[in-house]
Short mmCIF file of C-alpha atoms (C1' of nucleotides) in Angstrom, two decimals:
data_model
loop_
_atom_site.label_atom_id
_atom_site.label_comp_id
_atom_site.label_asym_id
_atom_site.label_seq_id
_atom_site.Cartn_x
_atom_site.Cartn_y
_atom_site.Cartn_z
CA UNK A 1 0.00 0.00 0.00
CA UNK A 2 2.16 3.14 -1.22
CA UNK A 3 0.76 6.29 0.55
CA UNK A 4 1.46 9.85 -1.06
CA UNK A 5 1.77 13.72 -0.14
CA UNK A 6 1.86 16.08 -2.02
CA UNK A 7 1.36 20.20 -1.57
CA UNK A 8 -0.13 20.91 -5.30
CA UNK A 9 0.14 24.86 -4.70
CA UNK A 10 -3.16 25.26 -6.94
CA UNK A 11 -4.77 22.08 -8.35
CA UNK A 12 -6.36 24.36 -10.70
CA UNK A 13 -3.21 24.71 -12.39
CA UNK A 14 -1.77 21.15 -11.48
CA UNK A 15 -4.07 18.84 -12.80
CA UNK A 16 -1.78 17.91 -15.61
CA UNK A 17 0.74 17.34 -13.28
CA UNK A 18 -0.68 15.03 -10.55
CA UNK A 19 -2.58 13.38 -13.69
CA UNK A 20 1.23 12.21 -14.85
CA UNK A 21 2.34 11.49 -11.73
CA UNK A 22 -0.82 9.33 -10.86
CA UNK A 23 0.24 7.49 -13.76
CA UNK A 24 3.48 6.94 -13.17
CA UNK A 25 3.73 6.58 -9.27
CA UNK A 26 0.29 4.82 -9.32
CA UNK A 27 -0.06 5.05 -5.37
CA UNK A 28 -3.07 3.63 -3.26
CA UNK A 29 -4.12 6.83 -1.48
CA UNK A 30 -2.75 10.43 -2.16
CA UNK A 31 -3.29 13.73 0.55
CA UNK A 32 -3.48 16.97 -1.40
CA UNK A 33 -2.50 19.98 0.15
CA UNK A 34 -3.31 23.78 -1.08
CA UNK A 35 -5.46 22.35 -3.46
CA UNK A 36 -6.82 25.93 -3.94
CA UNK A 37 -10.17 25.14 -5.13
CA UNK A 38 -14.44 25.71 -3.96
CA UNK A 39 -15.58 21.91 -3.45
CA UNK A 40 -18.10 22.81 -6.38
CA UNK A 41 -14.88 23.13 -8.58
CA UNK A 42 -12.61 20.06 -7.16
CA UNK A 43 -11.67 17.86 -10.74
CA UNK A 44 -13.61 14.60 -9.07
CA UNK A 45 -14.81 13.21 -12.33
CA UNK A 46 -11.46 13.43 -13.86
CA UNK A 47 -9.53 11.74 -10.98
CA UNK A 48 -12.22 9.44 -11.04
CA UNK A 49 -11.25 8.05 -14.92
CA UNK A 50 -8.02 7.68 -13.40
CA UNK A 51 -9.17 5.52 -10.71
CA UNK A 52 -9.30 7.45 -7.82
CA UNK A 53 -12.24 7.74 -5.46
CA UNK A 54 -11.83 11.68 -3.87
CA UNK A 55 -12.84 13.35 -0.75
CA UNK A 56 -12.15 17.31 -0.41
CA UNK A 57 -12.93 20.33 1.65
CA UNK A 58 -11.77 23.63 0.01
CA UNK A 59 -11.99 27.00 -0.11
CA UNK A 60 -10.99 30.08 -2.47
CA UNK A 61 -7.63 31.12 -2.69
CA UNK A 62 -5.82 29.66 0.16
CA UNK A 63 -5.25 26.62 1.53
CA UNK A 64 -8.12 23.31 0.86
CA UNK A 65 -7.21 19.53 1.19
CA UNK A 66 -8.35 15.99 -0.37
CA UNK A 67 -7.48 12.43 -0.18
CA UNK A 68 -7.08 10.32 -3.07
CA UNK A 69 -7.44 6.66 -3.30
CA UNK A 70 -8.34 3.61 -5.24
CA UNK A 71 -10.51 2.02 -2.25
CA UNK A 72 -13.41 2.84 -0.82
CA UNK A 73 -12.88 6.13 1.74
CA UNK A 74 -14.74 5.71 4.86
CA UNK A 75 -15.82 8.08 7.88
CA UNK A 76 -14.29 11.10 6.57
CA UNK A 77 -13.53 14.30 9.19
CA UNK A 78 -12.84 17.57 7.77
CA UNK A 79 -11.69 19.77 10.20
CA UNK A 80 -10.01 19.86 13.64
CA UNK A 81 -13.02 18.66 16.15
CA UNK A 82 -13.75 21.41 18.77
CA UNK A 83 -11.00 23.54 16.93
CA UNK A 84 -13.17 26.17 15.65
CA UNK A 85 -11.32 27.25 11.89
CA UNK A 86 -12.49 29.10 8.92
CA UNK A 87 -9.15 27.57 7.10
CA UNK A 88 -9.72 23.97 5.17
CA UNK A 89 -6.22 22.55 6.19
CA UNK A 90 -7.76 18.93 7.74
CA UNK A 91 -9.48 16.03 5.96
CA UNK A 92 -8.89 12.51 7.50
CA UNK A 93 -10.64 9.22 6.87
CA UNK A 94 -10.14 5.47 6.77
CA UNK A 95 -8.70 3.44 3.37
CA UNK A 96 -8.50 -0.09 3.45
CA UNK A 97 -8.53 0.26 8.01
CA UNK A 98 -5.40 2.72 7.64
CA UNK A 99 -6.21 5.92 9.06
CA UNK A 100 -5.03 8.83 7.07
CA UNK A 101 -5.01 12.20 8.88
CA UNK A 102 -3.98 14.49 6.26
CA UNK A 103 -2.36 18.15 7.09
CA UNK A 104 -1.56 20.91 5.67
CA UNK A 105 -0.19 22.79 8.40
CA UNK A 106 -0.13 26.72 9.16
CA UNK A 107 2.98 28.44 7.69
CA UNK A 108 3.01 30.74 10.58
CA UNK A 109 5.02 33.85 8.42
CA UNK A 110 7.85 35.28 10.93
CA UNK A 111 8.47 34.38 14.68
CA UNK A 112 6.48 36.39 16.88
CA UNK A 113 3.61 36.68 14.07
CA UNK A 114 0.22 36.61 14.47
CA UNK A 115 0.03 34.02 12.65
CA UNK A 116 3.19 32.12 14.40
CA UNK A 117 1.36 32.42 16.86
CA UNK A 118 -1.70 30.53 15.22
CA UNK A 119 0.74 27.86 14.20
CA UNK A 120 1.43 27.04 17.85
CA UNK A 121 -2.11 26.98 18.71
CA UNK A 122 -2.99 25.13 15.41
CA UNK A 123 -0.63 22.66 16.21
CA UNK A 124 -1.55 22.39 20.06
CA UNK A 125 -5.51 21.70 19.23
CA UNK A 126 -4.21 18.94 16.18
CA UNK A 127 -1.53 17.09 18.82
CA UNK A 128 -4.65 16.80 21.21
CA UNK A 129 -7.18 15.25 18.77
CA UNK A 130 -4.16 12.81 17.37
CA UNK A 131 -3.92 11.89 20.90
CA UNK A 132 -7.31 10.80 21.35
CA UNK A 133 -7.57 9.85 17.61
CA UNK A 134 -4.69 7.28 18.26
CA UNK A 135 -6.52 5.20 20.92
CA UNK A 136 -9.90 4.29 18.15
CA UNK A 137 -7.89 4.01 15.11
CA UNK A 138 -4.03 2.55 15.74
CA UNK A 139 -2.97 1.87 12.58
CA UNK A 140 -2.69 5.93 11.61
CA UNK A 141 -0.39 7.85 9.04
CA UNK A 142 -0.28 11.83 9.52
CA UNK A 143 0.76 13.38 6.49
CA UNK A 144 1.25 16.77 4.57
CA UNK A 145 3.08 19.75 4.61
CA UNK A 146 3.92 20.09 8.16
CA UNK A 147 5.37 23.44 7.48
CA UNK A 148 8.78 22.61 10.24
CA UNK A 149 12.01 21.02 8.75
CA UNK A 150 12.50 18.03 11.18
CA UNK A 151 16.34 18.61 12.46
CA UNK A 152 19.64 19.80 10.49
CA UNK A 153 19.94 17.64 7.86
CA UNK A 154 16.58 18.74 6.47
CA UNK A 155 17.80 22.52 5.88
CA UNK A 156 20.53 23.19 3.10
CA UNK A 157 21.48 25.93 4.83
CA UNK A 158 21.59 25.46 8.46
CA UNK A 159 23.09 28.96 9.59
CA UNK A 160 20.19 30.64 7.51
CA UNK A 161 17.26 28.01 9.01
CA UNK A 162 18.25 28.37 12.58
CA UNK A 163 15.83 28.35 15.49
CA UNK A 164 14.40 32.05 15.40
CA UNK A 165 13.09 31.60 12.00
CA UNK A 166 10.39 30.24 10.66
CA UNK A 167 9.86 26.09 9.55
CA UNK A 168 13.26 25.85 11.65
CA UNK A 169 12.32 27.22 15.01
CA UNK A 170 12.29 25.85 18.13
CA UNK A 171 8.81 25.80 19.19
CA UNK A 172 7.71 24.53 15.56
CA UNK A 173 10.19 21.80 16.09
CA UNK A 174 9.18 20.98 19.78
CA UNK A 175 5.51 20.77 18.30
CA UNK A 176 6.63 18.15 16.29
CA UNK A 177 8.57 16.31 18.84
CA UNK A 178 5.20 16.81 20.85
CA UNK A 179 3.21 14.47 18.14
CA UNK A 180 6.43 11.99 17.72
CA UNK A 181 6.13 11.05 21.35
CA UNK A 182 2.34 10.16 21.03
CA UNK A 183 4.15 7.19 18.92
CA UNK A 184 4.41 8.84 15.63
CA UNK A 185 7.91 7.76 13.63
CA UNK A 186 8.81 10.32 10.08
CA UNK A 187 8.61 7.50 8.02
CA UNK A 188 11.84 9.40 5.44
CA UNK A 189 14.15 9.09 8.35
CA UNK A 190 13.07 5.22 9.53
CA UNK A 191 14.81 4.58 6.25
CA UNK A 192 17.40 7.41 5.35
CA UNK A 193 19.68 8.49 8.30
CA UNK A 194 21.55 10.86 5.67
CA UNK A 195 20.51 14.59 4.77
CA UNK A 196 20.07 16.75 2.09
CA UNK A 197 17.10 15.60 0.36
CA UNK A 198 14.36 18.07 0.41
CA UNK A 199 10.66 18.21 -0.54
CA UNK A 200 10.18 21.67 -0.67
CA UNK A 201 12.45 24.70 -2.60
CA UNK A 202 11.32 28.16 -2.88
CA UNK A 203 10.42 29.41 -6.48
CA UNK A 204 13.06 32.30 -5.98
CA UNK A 205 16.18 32.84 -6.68
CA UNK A 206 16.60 29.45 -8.25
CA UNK A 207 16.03 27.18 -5.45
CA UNK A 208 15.33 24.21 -6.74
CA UNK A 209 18.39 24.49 -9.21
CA UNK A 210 20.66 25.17 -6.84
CA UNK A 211 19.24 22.78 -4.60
CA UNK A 212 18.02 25.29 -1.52
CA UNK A 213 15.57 22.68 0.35
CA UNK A 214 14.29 21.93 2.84
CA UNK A 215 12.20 18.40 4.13
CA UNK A 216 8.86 19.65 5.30
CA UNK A 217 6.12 17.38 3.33
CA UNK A 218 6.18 14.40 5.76
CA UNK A 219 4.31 11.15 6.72
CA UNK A 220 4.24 10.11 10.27
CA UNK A 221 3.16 6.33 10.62
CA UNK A 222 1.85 5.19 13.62
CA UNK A 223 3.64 2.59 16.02
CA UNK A 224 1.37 -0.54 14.89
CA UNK A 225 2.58 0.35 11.01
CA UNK A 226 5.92 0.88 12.17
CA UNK A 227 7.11 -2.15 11.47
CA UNK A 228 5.03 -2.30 8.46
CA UNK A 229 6.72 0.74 6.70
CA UNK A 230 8.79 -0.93 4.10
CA UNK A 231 10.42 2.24 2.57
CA UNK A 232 9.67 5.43 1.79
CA UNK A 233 11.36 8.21 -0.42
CA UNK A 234 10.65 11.69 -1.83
CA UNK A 235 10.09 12.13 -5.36
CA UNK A 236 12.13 14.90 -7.11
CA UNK A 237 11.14 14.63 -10.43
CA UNK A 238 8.07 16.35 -10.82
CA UNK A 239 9.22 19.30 -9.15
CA UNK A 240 11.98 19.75 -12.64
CA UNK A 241 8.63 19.79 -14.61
CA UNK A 242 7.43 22.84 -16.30
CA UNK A 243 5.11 25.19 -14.40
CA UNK A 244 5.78 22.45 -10.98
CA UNK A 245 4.35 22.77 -7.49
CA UNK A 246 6.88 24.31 -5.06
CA UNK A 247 6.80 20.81 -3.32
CA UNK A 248 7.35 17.12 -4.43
CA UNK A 249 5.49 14.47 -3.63
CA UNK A 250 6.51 11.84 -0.14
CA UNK A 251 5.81 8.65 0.02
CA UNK A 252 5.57 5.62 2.09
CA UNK A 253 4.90 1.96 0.97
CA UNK A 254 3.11 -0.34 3.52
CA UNK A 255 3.24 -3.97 3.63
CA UNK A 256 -0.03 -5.71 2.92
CA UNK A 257 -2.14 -5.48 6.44
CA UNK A 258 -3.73 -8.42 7.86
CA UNK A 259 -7.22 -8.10 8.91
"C1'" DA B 1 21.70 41.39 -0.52
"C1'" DT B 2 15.39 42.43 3.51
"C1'" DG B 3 15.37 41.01 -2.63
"C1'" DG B 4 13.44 37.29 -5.31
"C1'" DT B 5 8.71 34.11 -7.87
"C1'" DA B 6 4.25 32.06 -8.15
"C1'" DG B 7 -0.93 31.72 -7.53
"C1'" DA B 8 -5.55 33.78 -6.94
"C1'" DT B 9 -7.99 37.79 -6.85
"C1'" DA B 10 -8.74 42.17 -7.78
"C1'" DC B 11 -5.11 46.12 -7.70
"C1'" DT B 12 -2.74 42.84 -2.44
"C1'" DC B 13 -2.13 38.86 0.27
"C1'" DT B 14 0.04 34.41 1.21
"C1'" DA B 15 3.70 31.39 0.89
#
DNA sequence: ATGGTAGATACTCTA
């Protein structure tokens, strides 16, 4: 079961894209992020000729998420519960008795920000629901664009990512330590101990052809898949294509689950 | 070097 992420940065203007790389990465279940797009507007009936069964909850302009996936998609949430947002950056539900929680976490703009400050909350209310989430549905991957570069060797440039700025900063990272320890494992690192490969490089100054990452698109799998989790890798490629996302796609295989 | 580019919307905000 090969489980995707990918931050589309307008699905409007990526449908081509994750059309190709449906094709050629043919994964079981894909989380959109920034997809950009009114629900009235989401491209269901053309990811359906592809094969995939879609669940959404957008908005205008900003932020909106989906899941993708071949099998049926059952008990879908959109939202934080009892996390009262007007921004669509939540949409879980159940594939094949894998929970998939997928994120697209706040940016959070400068340290100190308003909207820093939203991230911490954000992230607070989402660590609390996992929490109780965990208990009724064990076998659980979170993924998205979790907006925080895990540790050093997910920054290119460690000197400029440092821990008063943004996707690098302490609390951000604490936050994500926070969710690890409710027996959450970043799938990447389970199989890659090395750095440098990055999910995510800024459409200035050349970033992705210089190489100017940084590994923020992750997928967290739960203790019980742990030892499922037979690899998992970022895909590069698709960020090289004309007009790309700002992100690649992560991924995770699973081995087959027993009942 | 406090810029740069991209997307959506409406002449600016978010990332």
């Amino acid at each position: 079961m090969k489980i995707a992420s990918w931050n589309v940065n307008s699905l409007n203007v990526r449908l081509p894209h994750l059309e190709a790389w449906l094709a050629q990465a043919s994964p079981d279940v894909v989380a959109l992020q920034e997809t950009k797009l009114e629900d009235s507007r989401f491209p269901d009936t053309a990811l359906a000729a592809l094969g995939y069964r879609s669940v959404f909850a957008g908005q205008k302009t900003y932020n909106g998420v989906a899941i993708l996936a071949r099998s049926p998609i059952e008990d879908v949430q959109i939202g934080i519960p009892d996390f009262e947002d007007e921004q669509r950056r939540v949409i879980a539900a159940t594939v094949d008795g894998v929970r998939i929680v997928d994120l697209y976490v706040v940016n959070g703009q400068s340290v100190g920000s308003d909207k820093y400050a939203y991230k911490l909350r954000w992230l607070e209310a989402v660590h609390d629901w996992i929490a109780t989430e965990l208990r009724t549905h064990p076998r659980m991957v979170v993924l998205g664009d979790f907006n925080i570069a895990p540790d050093e060797r997910d920054v290119h440039d460690p000197a400029a990512w440092h821990e008063g700025h943004i996707l690098t900063s302490s609390a951000e990272r604490d936050a994500l330590r926070r969710l690890y320890a409710l027996g959450l494992h970043d799938a990447y690192r389970l199989h890659h101990e090395a750095g440098g490969v990055f999910s995510w490089w800024d459409y200035r100054q050349a970033g992705f052809r210089r190489d100017l990452g940084l590994r923020i698109d992750l997928t967290l799998v739960s203790d019980a898949l742990r030892p499922l989790c037979i690899a998992a890798g970022i895909d590069r490629e698709p960020r090289s294509w004309e007009r790309p996302s700002d992100h690649a796609p992560a991924w995770v295989e699973l081995a087959p689950l027993e009942a």
